[in-house]
XYZ file of C-alpha atoms in Angstrom:
222
model
C 166.118 104.563 201.070
C 167.591 105.067 204.524
C 168.636 101.833 206.325
C 168.125 101.383 210.088
C 170.474 103.274 212.404
C 172.056 105.166 209.472
C 170.269 108.536 209.256
C 173.614 110.193 208.499
C 173.515 108.562 205.067
C 170.543 110.741 204.210
C 172.474 113.891 205.056
C 175.407 112.737 202.929
C 173.269 111.713 199.968
C 170.873 114.660 199.929
C 173.146 117.145 198.054
C 173.728 114.508 195.356
C 170.027 114.003 194.522
C 168.581 117.457 193.803
C 165.523 115.965 192.055
C 164.659 113.518 194.843
C 160.891 113.057 195.165
C 160.626 110.355 197.820
C 162.648 109.298 200.882
C 161.719 106.036 202.607
C 163.092 104.762 205.937
C 163.244 101.031 206.556
C 162.627 101.545 210.278
C 159.422 102.686 211.986
C 160.733 105.379 214.338
C 161.842 108.513 212.520
C 162.719 110.788 215.448
C 166.445 110.575 214.619
C 165.938 112.186 211.219
C 162.979 114.434 212.007
C 165.156 117.591 212.280
C 166.628 116.910 208.827
C 163.193 116.196 207.395
C 161.817 119.443 208.778
C 164.765 121.416 207.391
C 165.071 119.846 203.939
C 162.313 117.411 202.970
C 159.297 119.451 203.988
C 160.385 122.686 202.227
C 161.068 120.748 199.003
C 157.751 118.842 199.206
C 159.659 115.545 199.167
C 157.505 112.559 200.086
C 158.707 110.960 203.336
C 157.599 107.512 204.545
C 158.641 104.986 207.160
C 158.661 101.217 207.603
C 155.667 100.949 209.890
C 154.983 97.327 210.766
C 158.246 96.028 209.303
C 159.511 94.664 212.629
C 156.197 94.101 214.432
C 156.377 90.298 214.405
C 160.030 90.240 215.451
C 159.466 92.612 218.363
C 156.296 90.862 219.483
C 158.174 87.559 219.592
C 160.931 89.272 221.575
C 158.332 90.499 224.076
C 156.839 87.036 224.552
C 160.321 85.512 224.815
C 161.112 87.957 227.613
C 157.809 87.193 229.310
C 158.566 83.468 229.224
C 162.162 84.070 230.334
C 161.006 85.531 233.641
C 157.794 83.542 234.103
C 159.580 80.210 233.629
C 162.647 81.387 235.608
C 165.027 80.527 232.778
C 168.116 81.923 234.609
C 167.391 79.582 237.529
C 167.032 76.615 235.159
C 170.317 77.529 233.461
C 172.163 77.763 236.781
C 170.767 74.385 237.856
C 171.825 72.787 234.578
C 175.341 74.212 234.799
C 175.634 72.940 238.382
C 174.183 69.513 237.548
C 171.472 70.166 240.105
C 167.744 69.349 240.135
C 166.073 72.171 242.000
C 162.351 71.645 242.505
C 160.329 74.825 242.109
C 156.946 75.864 240.774
C 157.010 77.490 237.350
C 154.659 80.320 236.585
C 152.295 80.254 233.599
C 151.192 82.954 231.193
C 147.669 81.568 230.839
C 145.231 83.720 232.762
C 147.719 86.570 233.210
C 147.082 90.122 232.028
C 149.280 91.784 229.416
C 149.212 95.580 229.560
C 150.160 97.421 226.371
C 151.149 101.080 226.460
C 150.485 102.128 222.887
C 148.244 100.101 220.589
C 149.992 100.302 217.209
C 151.278 97.523 214.966
C 153.758 96.108 217.491
C 151.160 96.049 220.256
C 148.636 94.386 217.953
C 151.177 91.668 217.153
C 151.866 91.203 220.882
C 148.142 90.862 221.566
C 147.758 88.110 218.979
C 150.566 86.067 220.515
C 149.268 86.700 224.028
C 145.842 85.372 223.011
C 147.470 82.115 221.926
C 148.871 81.774 225.461
C 145.420 82.344 226.976
C 146.250 85.802 228.290
C 143.948 88.791 228.708
C 145.226 91.915 226.975
C 144.488 95.492 227.979
C 145.808 98.615 226.293
C 146.259 102.334 226.636
C 146.462 104.888 223.849
C 145.660 108.464 223.009
C 142.412 109.123 221.187
C 140.875 105.844 222.305
C 137.633 106.678 220.527
C 139.165 106.410 217.053
C 138.154 102.798 216.671
C 138.619 99.201 217.767
C 142.023 97.911 218.809
C 141.758 94.342 217.607
C 142.443 91.864 220.410
C 143.223 94.686 222.845
C 140.706 95.757 225.479
C 141.128 99.507 225.912
C 141.411 100.611 229.535
C 140.044 104.091 228.804
C 137.511 104.859 226.111
C 135.842 106.421 224.336
C 138.202 109.288 225.025
C 140.122 111.845 222.996
C 143.086 113.552 224.593
C 146.393 112.929 226.362
C 147.013 109.916 228.567
C 146.458 111.022 232.158
C 148.119 109.624 235.346
C 144.829 107.966 236.330
C 144.724 106.192 232.976
C 148.228 104.842 233.489
C 147.408 103.563 236.963
C 144.299 101.829 235.623
C 146.491 99.769 233.307
C 149.560 99.269 235.496
C 147.689 98.109 238.598
C 146.009 95.220 236.767
C 148.823 94.080 234.478
C 151.180 91.204 235.212
C 153.353 92.097 232.220
C 153.623 95.643 230.843
C 154.953 96.327 227.332
C 155.733 99.854 226.168
C 155.764 100.554 222.432
C 155.620 104.356 222.622
C 157.581 106.599 220.246
C 160.188 109.050 221.493
C 158.594 112.506 221.795
C 158.589 115.362 224.293
C 155.243 114.075 225.527
C 156.530 110.543 226.191
C 159.830 111.540 227.842
C 160.105 109.388 231.018
C 156.498 108.274 230.567
C 157.487 105.368 232.812
C 159.168 106.709 235.946
C 159.113 106.247 239.740
C 155.368 106.696 240.238
C 154.465 104.431 237.338
C 156.784 101.587 238.349
C 155.529 101.826 241.946
C 151.974 101.311 240.646
C 152.869 97.979 239.040
C 152.072 94.670 240.712
C 154.523 92.918 242.988
C 156.575 90.561 240.827
C 155.337 92.049 237.548
C 157.483 92.327 234.416
C 158.283 95.415 232.339
C 159.316 95.220 228.670
C 160.367 98.235 226.609
C 160.113 98.049 222.797
C 159.499 101.667 221.776
C 162.089 104.361 222.404
C 164.616 104.466 225.231
C 163.640 107.981 226.316
C 160.215 106.682 227.367
C 161.799 104.934 230.364
C 163.451 106.605 233.351
C 166.189 103.999 233.712
C 167.199 105.090 237.228
C 163.611 104.622 238.388
C 163.452 101.234 236.658
C 166.684 100.138 238.330
C 165.266 101.039 241.747
C 161.978 99.260 240.989
C 163.842 96.031 240.229
C 164.942 96.001 243.878
C 161.407 96.639 245.072
C 158.285 95.393 243.319
C 159.309 94.345 239.810
C 160.110 90.749 239.000
C 162.135 91.564 235.910
C 162.681 93.923 232.989
C 163.711 93.508 229.356
C 164.890 96.500 227.318
C 165.184 96.394 223.541
C 166.166 100.083 223.607
C 168.061 102.343 225.991
C 168.021 106.034 226.813
């Protein structure tokens, strides 16, 4: 068993377990140990599994917390409280807003369930959209089998008030969200990253925060 953020333990333990038949990772993303798996586990026919879904509820709650943080202007409320000031302003609401999910796996499904409780509409984008229903998520493109195209991204980004990325870190998803994508998002919209840090071009995100974005929350960094 390989605990989160400790793939080096697998490399240290491997020579000591010559009859190992199964390696299980507690975390969902396995890109950090993929090279080792390709070099050692695959040739030895060792079963390799991950903890898919283990942190879905936790991350979904984080996403909704971030959405509320910006929508309710929590920093402004905190500053007013610290200053002993009552500052009248209109709070935003999540009800009626659109949540856009890039990737429709376990984390996205958990986000969609929470969003429904807030009265939000949820749209999603994924490869191979024809492979079946996506629960509470309304697929932007489908039925369709193939890579996500720029037009597909725009279709989701232009209608979403809050965008959540749950994509894995691969060569295909490197800087999936960059200058063009952030520019396509609504004025005042919110971006939340829950997948892998390499999915987001952080320089482009920084610039977008001074233009059209209303806020960003990153659980991971490049």
